[in-house]
Amino acid sequence: MAHPLQRQAEIVELSPVGGHHRLVLRAEGIAERVLPGHFVAVAVGGPDSSMLLRRSFFIHRADPTAETIEVVFAEQGRGTRELARCRPGDTLDIVAPLGNAFSVPSGAVSALLVAGGYGSAPMFALADLIRAQGGSVGFILGAATGDRLFGVEEARALTPDVLVTTEDGSVGIRGRVTLPLTEAMRAIEAGVVYACGPTDLLEAVAETATAEGVRCFTAVEEDMACGIGVCMTCVLPVVGDDGVSRFARACVEGPCFDGSRVRWDEVGTIPADIEGAAAMGVH
Amino acid sequence: MATTPRLGALDPAAVDLTAPFGGGTLPNPVSTASGCAGYGREIAKFQPLAELGSITTRTIMPYPRAGRATPRMAETPSGMLNGIGLQGSGIEHFVEHELPWLAERGARVLVSIAGERVEEFAECARLLNGRPGVIGLEANLSCPDVDNRGLVFACNPATSYDVVQAVREVADPVLPVYAKLTADVTSITDVAKACVKAGADGLSMINTLLGIVIDTDTLRPHLTGTSGGLSGPAIRPVAVRCVHQVHAAMRAGEFAAVPILGMGGIRTGLDALQFVLAGASGVAVGTAIFNDPSAPLRVLDELRAALAARGFAELTDAIGYAHQ
Ligand SMILES: Cc1cc2nc3c(=O)[nH]c(=O)nc-3n(C[C@H](O)[C@H](O)[C@H](O)COP(=O)(O)OP(=O)(O)OC[C@H]3O[C@@H](n4cnc5c(N)ncnc54)[C@H](O)[C@@H]3O)c2cc1C
Ligand SMILES: Cc1cc2nc3c(=O)[nH]c(=O)nc-3n(C[C@H](O)[C@H](O)[C@H](O)COP(=O)(O)O)c2cc1C
Ligand code: FES
């Protein structure tokens, strides 16, 4: 895990982007530590807030010169609603960078980046990294509705290989991101696939990539109470290097996992062969 | 500060924070609450562990335990509900892989142990004897007792007595044994009394309170375990009441006085001070760490300042002051 810092960050910008909010935060020492796939945990409502748990967001961009990090967030519940009401100049207590970043194979690779909704937020810094190593990227960006898409223009500025899907068919192909997946992987001869979005998307992408014999890395979004690895709320079943499955913490062992290591169909259960299952009466 | 009931404000740096712990003392009263600071590695990035009075590990059982299926938590007003289910790799793994790291950093480790049978508590205790870094044991009595219809040990003075006695018997005499109590009982003082009679050198209180959150979309309980433990500032008045009640019983001579490690919703130095005034010799910061990973050391600094502002030159002068 990255060595996170806790900082009072100043809100430099908070503005709408499509159906989401773009939040730019300035804080010393954080941007230069950020790798693609890292996230930030934001305390909402100040030190007396009745909302005790931080809200986590993927870092979209980090600019070490300006000392800023940028996130893209959707209003979901109380915390993100409150965040959307903040104003430039306000300060937020943040902890970042958090988590394990995406693994990037060395050298020139052809990578397919698949994202649902704001899941595309971490994909552009990743694309830059892959391209800086001489590789190339293609995108499949999907969402339920057009206003839930994020980064389509940004993706098109990087590559002509951009497919867009919406479930309501308002933009691009009607259906889910997984619909054109196999074809897209073959078209760009993808050597690696990256995915970020809801669990069912990650599961489908990991399954398809594995079936095609392609490496796949997924960034998960489990409910997190602490974000730093102490509370054990954010776990999911993952196969370790030693072949043993354990409940791994999404906040420190993840959020970026090798997609073939996550036991997707057993997320939310206690697999019978996971370490310590017997003590839970699961056999 | 308006309230200076004693001598007037002092220099915070001059406050003696030496805190009673078991039969001995610690350099200061602030610990972490079990399950809220892992095994220390992560919070060490936010504060030097050696500056805390102690750190309490998450509860360790003799064998690996997967814990419950997710979702394991829900945020509640000024608190949260958790149903982790004591996930861990077992005591041997802890002794081999976590404890040496803590000891190297000068951390004073209060190891929280549990089992589903009395012997399992003792098994953990035995393995901790003579290990550098360990300064005491905390028996987490909020575990279901398989030999007693799965009822939680801490619900019953007799089963609490059995656990404490078994642990005290095998633990190195230099290691204080703390009993961690639950407030989900008719009389916490009866359980406290049983624990002290069984040889407990200290009492930790309180553990989380049982609660349920129902998801109004799925129309089912949100946690996979149906109910979970409520923690955070929402439970603080209950916790302060428990400490006050048990300390009062000790003052009244109902049973021997032992140090109390108070916890439940401590977020600031003033919260910690409430526990001390109620009778706690030490305080543990739990859920607040999720909001602020540097909370334990901040609470210590704020407590020092709060004591100084009220003219308490020594922490021990403030312990139980609310009873005078
Ligand atoms: C690693 C990670 C990266 C994320 N990146 C982004 C991002 O870039 N943009 C974005 O819009 N959202 C992102 N999310 C999801 C975002 O954290 C939640 O939408 C947000 O916490 C909801 O908060 P709320 O107060 O609006 O909802 P509430 O329902 O009031 O939240 C209550 C509690 O549940 C937690 N919670 C609720 N929904 C989620 C969720 N989907 N995932 C994790 N925890 C949740 C909250 O953090 C909080 O602790 C990310 C989540 C994780 C874990
Ligand atoms: C996520 C979480 C995990 C916990 N795990 C344990 C545990 O393993 N053993 C234990 O004795 N108490 C455990 N507790 C209870 C705390 O140690 C503490 O008693 C309780 O949370 C009240 O303090 P707080 O409100 O400051 O968190 C846990 C609490 C939380 C929130
Ligand atoms: S969120 Fe606390 S361990 Fe991951």
XYZ file of C-alpha atoms and ligand atoms in Angstrom:
695
model
C 0.000 0.000 0.000
C 1.057 3.533 -0.638
C 2.087 5.486 2.417
C -0.978 7.665 2.954
C -0.960 11.149 4.428
C -3.728 12.885 6.315
C -4.171 16.479 5.201
C -6.523 19.423 5.323
C -7.172 19.874 1.617
C -8.510 23.031 0.056
C -11.297 22.712 -2.489
C -9.960 24.353 -5.634
C -12.865 23.424 -7.837
C -16.240 21.753 -7.471
C -18.273 21.713 -10.645
C -20.703 19.494 -12.501
C -19.483 17.124 -15.248
C -22.434 15.458 -16.931
C -24.395 13.775 -14.154
C -21.376 13.815 -11.822
C -19.311 16.278 -9.816
C -15.682 17.088 -10.424
C -13.803 17.886 -7.219
C -10.273 19.281 -7.292
C -8.391 19.323 -3.994
C -5.087 20.928 -3.129
C -2.924 19.396 -0.418
C 0.775 19.179 0.130
C 2.718 16.003 -0.557
C -0.111 13.854 -1.889
C -0.204 14.252 -5.688
C 3.386 13.066 -6.172
C 2.584 9.787 -4.401
C -0.426 8.884 -6.513
C -0.430 5.961 -8.938
C -3.352 4.942 -11.180
C -5.910 3.037 -9.095
C -5.172 4.786 -5.806
C -8.067 6.367 -3.947
C -8.722 9.143 -1.448
C -10.881 8.914 1.695
C -12.719 12.142 2.490
C -14.241 13.035 5.857
C -17.564 14.747 5.331
C -19.077 17.377 7.587
C -16.134 18.288 9.809
C -14.947 17.016 13.213
C -18.407 17.018 14.827
C -20.233 15.403 11.934
C -22.650 12.615 12.754
C -21.317 10.920 9.607
C -18.352 9.122 11.076
C -17.190 7.148 8.087
C -15.112 8.590 5.306
C -16.231 8.439 1.698
C -13.821 6.885 -0.794
C -13.195 8.042 -4.358
C -10.799 6.949 -7.077
C -8.246 9.574 -7.933
C -8.886 10.704 -11.473
C -5.891 12.980 -11.939
C -2.960 13.990 -9.764
C -0.884 17.036 -10.582
C 2.287 17.209 -8.459
C 3.181 20.691 -9.730
C -0.130 22.219 -8.713
C -0.287 19.836 -5.680
C -3.814 18.859 -6.672
C -5.796 15.672 -6.978
C -9.075 15.386 -8.788
C -11.992 13.031 -8.231
C -15.296 12.500 -9.965
C -18.221 11.575 -7.793
C -21.866 10.728 -8.070
C -24.444 11.861 -5.522
C -25.627 8.656 -3.885
C -26.567 9.318 -0.294
C -26.087 11.653 2.657
C -22.325 11.967 2.433
C -21.992 12.649 -1.263
C -24.964 15.033 -1.103
C -23.194 16.980 1.617
C -19.959 16.940 -0.371
C -21.765 18.354 -3.392
C -22.846 21.317 -1.237
C -19.254 22.335 -0.428
C -17.734 25.403 -2.066
C -14.291 26.287 -3.441
C -12.184 27.584 -0.574
C -13.705 25.124 1.924
C -11.356 22.564 3.441
C -11.840 18.826 3.689
C -9.892 16.348 5.806
C -8.508 13.758 3.415
C -6.367 10.640 3.657
C -4.524 9.704 0.474
C -3.206 8.052 -1.521
C -4.801 4.805 -0.373
C -4.829 1.284 -1.720
C -2.863 -0.836 -4.101
C -2.521 0.678 -7.564
C -3.129 -1.165 -10.852
C -0.304 -3.499 -11.891
C 1.095 -2.470 -15.249
C 3.194 -4.956 -17.239
C 6.524 -3.465 -18.276
C 7.053 -2.572 -21.904
C 4.652 -1.911 -24.735
C 1.268 -3.595 -24.298
C -2.094 -3.238 -25.926
C -4.557 -2.638 -23.097
C -8.331 -2.573 -23.103
C -9.765 -0.303 -20.412
C -13.339 -1.139 -19.466
C -15.343 1.063 -17.116
C -18.850 1.617 -15.879
C -19.994 5.111 -14.872
C -17.439 7.018 -12.788
C -15.358 3.817 -12.916
C -13.531 5.452 -15.812
C -12.079 8.050 -13.419
C -8.836 6.147 -12.716
C -8.462 4.917 -16.298
C -6.931 8.011 -17.888
C -3.854 8.224 -15.699
C -3.505 4.489 -16.341
C -3.766 5.071 -20.091
C -1.045 7.743 -19.869
C 1.245 5.334 -18.049
C 0.691 2.540 -20.563
C 1.254 4.897 -23.488
C 4.368 6.369 -21.876
C 5.791 2.817 -21.924
C 5.161 2.607 -25.656
C 1.869 0.717 -25.354
C -1.560 1.510 -26.704
C -5.059 1.591 -25.255
C -8.669 1.038 -26.247
C -11.731 1.905 -24.190
C -15.182 0.544 -23.552
C -17.111 3.034 -21.464
C -20.592 2.196 -20.327
C -23.326 3.420 -18.025
C -27.010 2.955 -17.362
C -27.845 6.286 -18.985
C -25.937 8.853 -21.053
C -25.459 11.335 -18.216
C -23.802 8.625 -16.127
C -20.972 8.224 -18.643
C -17.721 9.851 -17.716
C -14.681 10.650 -19.870
C -15.880 9.773 -23.358
C -14.331 12.895 -24.891
C -11.138 12.401 -22.918
C -10.911 8.841 -24.227
C -11.558 9.871 -27.824
C -8.769 12.409 -27.576
C -6.391 9.544 -26.796
C -7.449 6.876 -29.260
C -9.975 6.129 -31.980
C -10.624 2.778 -30.248
C -13.482 3.904 -28.028
C -16.762 2.037 -27.689
C -19.612 3.517 -25.701
C -22.577 1.573 -24.334
C -25.656 2.652 -22.421
C -28.322 0.376 -21.035
C -31.094 2.710 -22.169
C -29.518 3.089 -25.606
C -29.459 6.894 -25.348
C -25.775 7.003 -26.337
C -23.710 4.446 -28.270
C -24.512 0.749 -28.303
C -27.590 -0.311 -26.324
C -26.578 -2.793 -23.648
C -23.839 -3.423 -21.159
C -20.097 -2.887 -21.528
C -19.638 -6.630 -21.683
C -21.620 -6.921 -24.903
C -18.815 -5.833 -27.296
C -16.067 -7.047 -24.955
C -14.730 -10.179 -26.659
C -14.801 -8.529 -30.054
C -13.012 -5.429 -28.756
C -10.345 -7.511 -27.037
C -9.662 -9.334 -30.285
C -9.814 -6.180 -32.420
C -7.027 -4.440 -30.525
C -5.266 -7.723 -29.699
C -5.414 -6.815 -26.042
C -2.632 -8.286 -23.934
C -4.187 -6.978 -20.745
C -7.614 -5.775 -19.669
C -8.365 -3.296 -16.875
C -11.812 -2.857 -15.414
C -13.424 -0.540 -12.898
C -17.088 -0.337 -12.040
C -19.780 -2.319 -10.243
C -19.008 -5.877 -9.117
C -21.142 -7.585 -11.756
C -19.229 -5.698 -14.464
C -15.893 -6.711 -12.944
C -16.993 -10.308 -12.685
C -18.100 -10.418 -16.316
C -14.929 -8.728 -17.567
C -12.681 -10.991 -15.499
C -14.509 -14.078 -16.761
C -14.283 -13.048 -20.404
C -10.629 -12.013 -20.202
C -9.687 -15.228 -18.425
C -11.579 -17.275 -21.040
C -9.590 -15.475 -23.734
C -6.341 -16.144 -21.879
C -5.763 -12.445 -21.265
C -4.556 -10.940 -17.969
C -7.092 -8.804 -16.222
C -6.905 -6.308 -13.382
C -9.998 -5.063 -11.613
C -10.601 -2.188 -9.209
C -13.326 -3.085 -6.723
C -15.599 -0.907 -4.658
C -16.540 -2.656 -1.434
C -18.234 -0.820 1.446
C -15.445 0.711 3.492
C -15.570 1.977 7.045
C -11.924 2.984 7.566
C -10.190 2.847 4.165
C -6.824 2.262 5.855
C -6.967 -1.454 6.658
C -7.976 -1.655 10.309
C -11.709 -2.410 10.433
C -12.126 -5.502 8.199
C -15.442 -4.354 6.728
C -14.306 -4.196 3.084
C -13.301 -7.798 2.475
C -13.862 -10.147 -0.435
C -12.617 -13.683 -1.137
C -9.289 -13.642 -2.979
C -6.845 -16.451 -3.790
C -3.381 -15.659 -2.390
C 0.056 -16.381 -3.878
C 0.115 -19.541 -1.775
C -3.104 -20.788 -3.370
C -5.103 -20.252 -0.162
C -8.263 -18.131 -0.324
C -8.695 -15.479 2.314
C -10.964 -12.551 2.940
C -8.710 -9.797 1.592
C -9.225 -6.137 2.463
C -10.268 -4.151 -0.581
C -8.760 -0.989 0.903
C -5.183 -2.211 1.317
C -4.772 -5.494 -0.568
C -6.979 -3.843 -3.232
C -8.828 -1.985 -4.586
C -6.902 -3.210 -7.645
C -6.774 -7.001 -7.762
C -5.698 -9.506 -10.378
C -9.174 -10.305 -11.722
C -8.447 -14.027 -11.945
C -7.703 -14.150 -8.195
C -11.034 -12.781 -6.988
C -13.741 -15.382 -6.327
C -16.381 -13.247 -7.983
C -19.340 -15.578 -7.716
C -18.681 -15.939 -3.995
C -18.415 -12.259 -3.073
C -20.846 -11.786 -0.191
C -20.630 -15.421 0.960
C -18.209 -17.487 3.040
C -16.635 -19.952 0.580
C -16.266 -23.353 2.257
C -12.534 -23.530 1.495
C -11.623 -20.022 2.644
C -9.181 -19.732 5.556
C -11.128 -19.918 8.782
C -14.429 -21.115 7.272
C -14.646 -24.073 9.663
C -14.693 -21.727 12.662
C -17.779 -20.086 11.155
C -19.520 -23.447 10.895
C -19.126 -23.486 7.094
C -17.903 -26.813 5.742
C -11.769 27.751 29.892
C -14.363 28.792 32.452
C -14.409 25.682 34.600
C -11.439 25.486 36.920
C -12.874 23.682 39.917
C -9.476 23.119 41.464
C -6.316 25.163 41.308
C -6.601 27.104 38.083
C -5.022 26.356 34.744
C -1.665 24.604 34.526
C 0.920 24.160 31.806
C -0.220 21.086 29.825
C 3.396 19.928 29.554
C 3.514 19.690 33.350
C 0.577 17.285 33.667
C 1.634 13.855 34.869
C -0.288 11.406 32.713
C 1.022 8.250 34.374
C -1.952 5.921 34.381
C -2.811 2.954 36.597
C -2.836 -0.248 34.565
C -3.468 -3.586 36.241
C -1.294 -3.464 39.368
C 1.234 -1.167 37.667
C 1.240 1.901 35.493
C 1.562 3.077 31.891
C 3.152 6.346 30.721
C -0.246 7.623 29.626
C -3.864 6.432 29.637
C -4.677 6.278 25.914
C -5.048 2.979 24.103
C -6.789 1.873 20.949
C -9.977 -0.182 21.207
C -9.862 -3.779 20.075
C -10.782 -4.250 16.416
C -10.310 -0.577 15.590
C -6.555 -0.423 15.066
C -5.836 -3.835 13.541
C -2.428 -5.030 14.732
C -1.016 -1.516 14.632
C 0.767 -1.494 11.271
C -1.679 0.803 9.522
C -2.173 3.371 12.273
C 1.596 3.498 12.799
C 1.625 5.536 9.580
C -0.313 8.248 11.387
C 1.276 8.236 14.846
C 4.283 6.625 16.540
C 2.840 3.644 18.436
C 5.293 4.050 21.310
C 3.717 7.411 22.172
C 0.406 5.776 23.025
C -0.034 4.301 26.473
C -0.843 0.991 24.818
C -2.410 -0.501 21.762
C -5.101 -3.142 21.994
C -5.078 -5.708 19.192
C -8.177 -6.981 17.534
C -9.491 -10.075 19.231
C -7.446 -13.169 18.493
C -8.716 -16.741 18.707
C -6.610 -19.914 18.834
C -7.421 -20.779 15.206
C -8.089 -18.947 11.936
C -11.563 -17.487 11.563
C -13.044 -16.227 8.319
C -15.459 -13.808 9.939
C -18.887 -13.067 8.550
C -19.924 -12.618 4.955
C -20.274 -9.036 3.692
C -21.962 -6.609 4.100
C -20.361 -6.248 7.486
C -21.225 -2.665 8.306
C -23.739 0.127 8.155
C -23.253 3.759 9.082
C -25.734 4.983 11.712
C -26.250 8.442 13.233
C -22.995 9.270 15.058
C -22.011 5.649 14.913
C -21.885 2.464 12.963
C -23.072 -1.096 13.173
C -20.522 -3.830 12.527
C -20.655 -7.563 12.174
C -17.085 -8.528 11.356
C -17.253 -11.861 13.170
C -13.708 -11.792 14.551
C -11.813 -12.451 11.324
C -8.227 -13.467 11.955
C -5.466 -15.951 11.227
C -5.159 -17.267 14.784
C -2.859 -16.746 17.744
C 0.200 -18.516 16.335
C 0.173 -16.354 13.237
C -0.104 -13.264 15.447
C 2.779 -14.287 17.675
C 4.967 -15.087 14.701
C 4.118 -12.318 12.229
C 2.564 -9.361 14.042
C 3.849 -9.215 17.602
C 7.590 -8.968 16.771
C 6.868 -6.019 14.467
C 4.967 -4.260 17.273
C 7.658 -5.013 19.839
C 10.345 -3.569 17.543
C 8.451 -0.291 17.464
C 8.262 -0.061 21.223
C 4.496 -0.538 21.266
C 2.960 -1.681 24.537
C 0.522 -4.332 23.418
C -2.647 -5.325 25.205
C -3.628 -8.518 23.413
C -7.330 -9.169 23.083
C -8.111 -12.867 23.209
C -11.222 -14.976 22.939
C -12.523 -18.449 22.337
C -15.750 -20.347 22.043
C -14.805 -22.424 25.058
C -13.099 -21.441 28.298
C -10.046 -23.544 27.383
C -9.597 -21.612 24.153
C -9.093 -18.366 26.072
C -6.481 -20.131 28.191
C -4.787 -21.561 25.111
C -4.266 -18.045 23.736
C -3.094 -16.708 27.086
C -0.494 -19.456 27.435
C 1.050 -18.646 24.055
C 1.515 -15.001 25.028
C 3.597 -15.597 28.140
C 7.122 -14.247 27.910
C 6.607 -12.500 24.573
C 8.295 -9.115 24.233
C 5.863 -6.254 23.741
C 2.911 -7.862 25.518
C 1.906 -5.809 28.550
C -1.416 -7.451 29.312
C -4.311 -9.565 28.149
C -7.857 -8.481 27.488
C -10.360 -11.318 27.557
C -13.117 -10.398 25.126
C -16.094 -11.906 26.906
C -18.472 -10.970 24.110
C -17.899 -14.270 22.350
C -20.605 -16.908 22.103
C -20.002 -19.786 24.522
C -20.656 -22.994 22.576
C -20.975 -25.009 25.769
C -23.702 -22.718 27.054
C -26.257 -22.560 24.222
C -24.158 -20.024 22.335
C -24.877 -17.339 24.929
C -22.241 -14.650 25.159
C -19.856 -15.230 28.103
C -20.202 -11.648 29.310
C -23.975 -11.988 29.736
C -23.523 -14.186 32.713
C -21.451 -13.544 35.858
C -20.701 -17.265 36.233
C -19.325 -17.837 32.736
C -17.408 -14.560 32.915
C -15.894 -15.785 36.182
C -14.839 -19.058 34.556
C -13.061 -17.356 31.668
C -11.209 -14.846 33.811
C -10.168 -17.491 36.298
C -8.883 -19.801 33.535
C -6.909 -17.014 31.902
C -5.536 -15.707 35.205
C -4.398 -19.203 36.102
C -2.209 -19.724 33.050
C -1.126 -16.148 32.306
C 2.256 -14.949 33.508
C 1.621 -13.287 36.907
C 3.316 -10.109 35.663
C 0.716 -9.702 32.923
C -2.494 -7.975 33.996
C -5.659 -9.680 32.802
C -8.463 -7.333 31.798
C -12.043 -8.523 31.309
C -13.966 -6.781 28.557
C -17.585 -6.316 29.478
C -20.753 -5.721 27.573
C -23.458 -3.261 28.554
C -26.133 -5.552 27.110
C -26.852 -7.022 30.548
C -29.254 -6.355 33.382
C -26.475 -5.519 35.815
C -22.987 -4.787 34.575
C -21.759 -4.448 38.151
C -22.672 -8.075 38.865
C -20.539 -9.208 35.922
C -17.745 -6.800 36.913
C -17.807 -8.176 40.436
C -17.571 -11.776 39.206
C -14.617 -10.894 37.004
C -12.741 -9.140 39.792
C -13.423 -12.023 42.159
C -12.033 -14.388 39.528
C -8.807 -12.422 39.532
C -9.259 -9.762 36.851
C -6.640 -7.023 37.252
C -8.699 -4.546 35.284
C -11.990 -4.079 33.446
C -12.501 -2.868 29.887
C -15.859 -1.366 29.156
C -17.815 -1.243 27.025
C -18.011 -3.453 24.007
C -20.446 -2.611 21.216
C -24.190 -2.647 21.876
C -26.381 -5.047 19.929
C -28.339 -3.393 17.165
C -30.080 -4.036 13.870
C -30.299 -1.887 10.743
C -32.941 -2.832 8.220
C -32.326 -1.980 4.581
C -35.485 -0.286 3.375
C -34.755 -1.209 -0.259
C -34.226 -4.934 0.213
C -36.615 -4.915 3.219
C -34.187 -7.209 5.050
C -31.565 -6.698 7.785
C -28.550 -4.947 6.253
C -25.860 -7.072 7.938
C -25.516 -10.728 6.961
C -25.459 -11.614 10.636
C -28.822 -9.790 11.117
C -27.684 -7.971 14.242
C -24.323 -6.308 14.801
C -22.447 -4.143 17.266
C -23.217 -0.468 17.591
C -20.253 1.795 18.318
C -19.211 5.420 18.057
C -20.282 8.623 19.830
C -23.896 7.418 19.756
C -23.116 4.951 22.569
C -20.944 7.253 24.681
C -23.529 8.090 27.375
C -24.194 4.381 27.892
C -20.484 3.697 28.208
C -19.901 6.557 30.645
C -22.843 5.308 32.711
C -21.328 1.827 32.889
C -17.945 3.134 34.007
C -19.619 5.409 36.559
C -21.775 2.580 37.904
C -18.941 0.056 38.254
C -16.568 2.629 39.745
C -19.271 3.594 42.246
C -19.647 -0.037 43.263
C -15.892 -0.293 43.798
C -15.871 2.910 45.872
C -18.711 1.507 47.940
C -16.524 -1.516 48.656
C -18.787 -4.013 46.903
C -15.661 -5.587 45.407
C -11.962 -4.824 45.076
C -11.071 -1.696 43.112
C -9.225 -2.398 39.871
C -8.378 0.016 37.050
C -11.013 0.539 34.386
C -10.178 0.996 30.704
C -13.088 3.064 29.413
C -14.278 3.191 25.825
C -17.335 3.838 23.718
C -17.552 6.795 21.403
C -14.422 8.655 22.442
C -13.624 11.184 19.741
C -12.009 14.074 21.624
C -9.999 14.772 24.759
C -13.128 16.017 26.506
C -14.902 12.749 25.713
C -11.945 10.926 27.262
C -12.092 13.225 30.282
C -15.720 12.236 30.895
C -14.623 8.612 31.228
C -11.800 9.544 33.583
C -14.096 11.644 35.757
C -16.541 8.724 35.813
C -13.794 6.463 37.115
C -11.692 5.192 34.226
C -7.913 4.996 34.652
C -7.396 4.551 30.923
C -9.346 5.253 27.776
C -9.436 3.535 24.406
C -10.219 5.172 21.091
C -12.199 2.977 18.700
C -14.540 3.929 15.884
C -13.200 7.504 15.879
C -10.049 6.068 14.248
C -12.090 5.339 11.122
C -12.968 9.024 10.942
C -9.517 10.243 11.941
C -6.620 7.762 11.834
C -4.542 10.042 14.058
C -7.303 10.253 16.683
C -5.540 8.287 19.479
C -2.588 10.670 19.754
C -4.830 13.698 19.204
C -7.124 12.534 22.020
C -4.072 12.155 24.266
C -2.943 15.719 23.526
C -6.434 17.080 24.013
C -6.873 15.158 27.265
C -3.590 16.554 28.557
C -4.764 20.083 27.718
C -8.198 19.468 29.243
C -6.666 18.223 32.513
C -4.318 21.199 32.641
C -7.135 23.664 31.998
C -8.992 22.236 34.992
C -6.001 22.341 37.273
C -5.358 18.598 37.439
C -1.591 18.200 37.825
C -1.936 14.442 37.734
C -4.269 12.227 35.786
C -4.826 10.158 38.904
C -6.363 13.192 40.644
C -9.105 13.246 38.033
C -9.980 9.543 38.107
C -13.453 9.233 39.583
C -13.611 12.968 40.377
C -17.280 13.085 39.353
C -18.095 10.904 42.385
C -16.735 13.409 44.908
C -12.178 2.353 -3.541
C -13.451 3.090 -3.857
C -13.444 4.022 -4.858
C -14.609 4.715 -5.179
N -14.540 5.642 -6.145
C -15.616 6.393 -6.421
C -15.545 7.414 -7.380
O -14.513 7.646 -8.005
N -16.665 8.148 -7.607
C -17.825 7.907 -6.927
O -18.819 8.588 -7.175
N -17.921 6.941 -6.020
C -16.845 6.179 -5.734
N -16.933 5.192 -4.794
C -18.198 4.948 -4.139
C -18.402 5.988 -3.064
O -17.476 5.780 -2.026
C -19.816 5.861 -2.491
O -20.738 6.131 -3.503
C -20.044 6.831 -1.393
O -19.279 6.465 -0.290
C -21.495 6.884 -0.987
O -21.586 7.744 0.119
P -22.944 8.399 0.519
O -22.730 9.123 1.771
O -23.459 9.170 -0.623
O -23.890 7.154 0.699
P -24.420 6.480 2.023
O -25.240 5.346 1.548
O -25.018 7.461 2.962
O -23.113 5.908 2.690
C -23.149 5.226 3.889
C -21.855 4.443 4.050
O -21.763 3.407 3.094
C -20.603 3.554 2.301
N -20.926 3.302 0.911
C -22.118 3.564 0.336
N -22.065 3.225 -0.965
C -20.829 2.743 -1.206
C -20.176 2.231 -2.353
N -20.773 2.138 -3.522
N -18.906 1.817 -2.236
C -18.284 1.901 -1.060
N -18.843 2.367 0.074
C -20.098 2.789 -0.013
C -20.186 4.998 2.486
O -18.798 5.182 2.252
C -20.578 5.242 3.902
O -19.617 4.734 4.754
C -15.795 4.459 -4.472
C -15.808 3.515 -3.455
C -14.655 2.832 -3.139
C -14.667 1.842 -2.041
C -15.215 -2.604 13.385
C -15.111 -2.928 14.844
C -14.502 -4.112 15.235
C -14.421 -4.438 16.581
N -13.789 -5.584 16.945
C -13.653 -5.890 18.252
C -12.924 -7.034 18.653
O -12.364 -7.764 17.824
N -12.856 -7.309 19.975
C -13.417 -6.508 20.921
O -13.298 -6.799 22.108
N -14.084 -5.397 20.567
C -14.212 -5.070 19.257
N -14.874 -3.924 18.899
C -15.448 -3.068 19.947
C -14.505 -1.932 20.334
O -13.282 -2.417 20.849
C -15.140 -0.999 21.356
O -15.379 -1.719 22.538
C -16.459 -0.401 20.888
O -16.419 -0.162 19.500
C -16.814 0.885 21.613
O -15.846 1.882 21.389
P -15.959 2.980 20.218
O -17.341 3.510 20.253
O -14.915 3.992 20.536
O -15.665 2.267 18.942
C -14.971 -3.569 17.554
C -15.579 -2.389 17.148
C -15.654 -2.051 15.817
C -16.308 -0.774 15.422
S -12.147 -0.307 5.029
Fe -11.401 -0.829 6.957
S -10.194 -2.563 6.504
Fe -10.788 -1.867 4.578
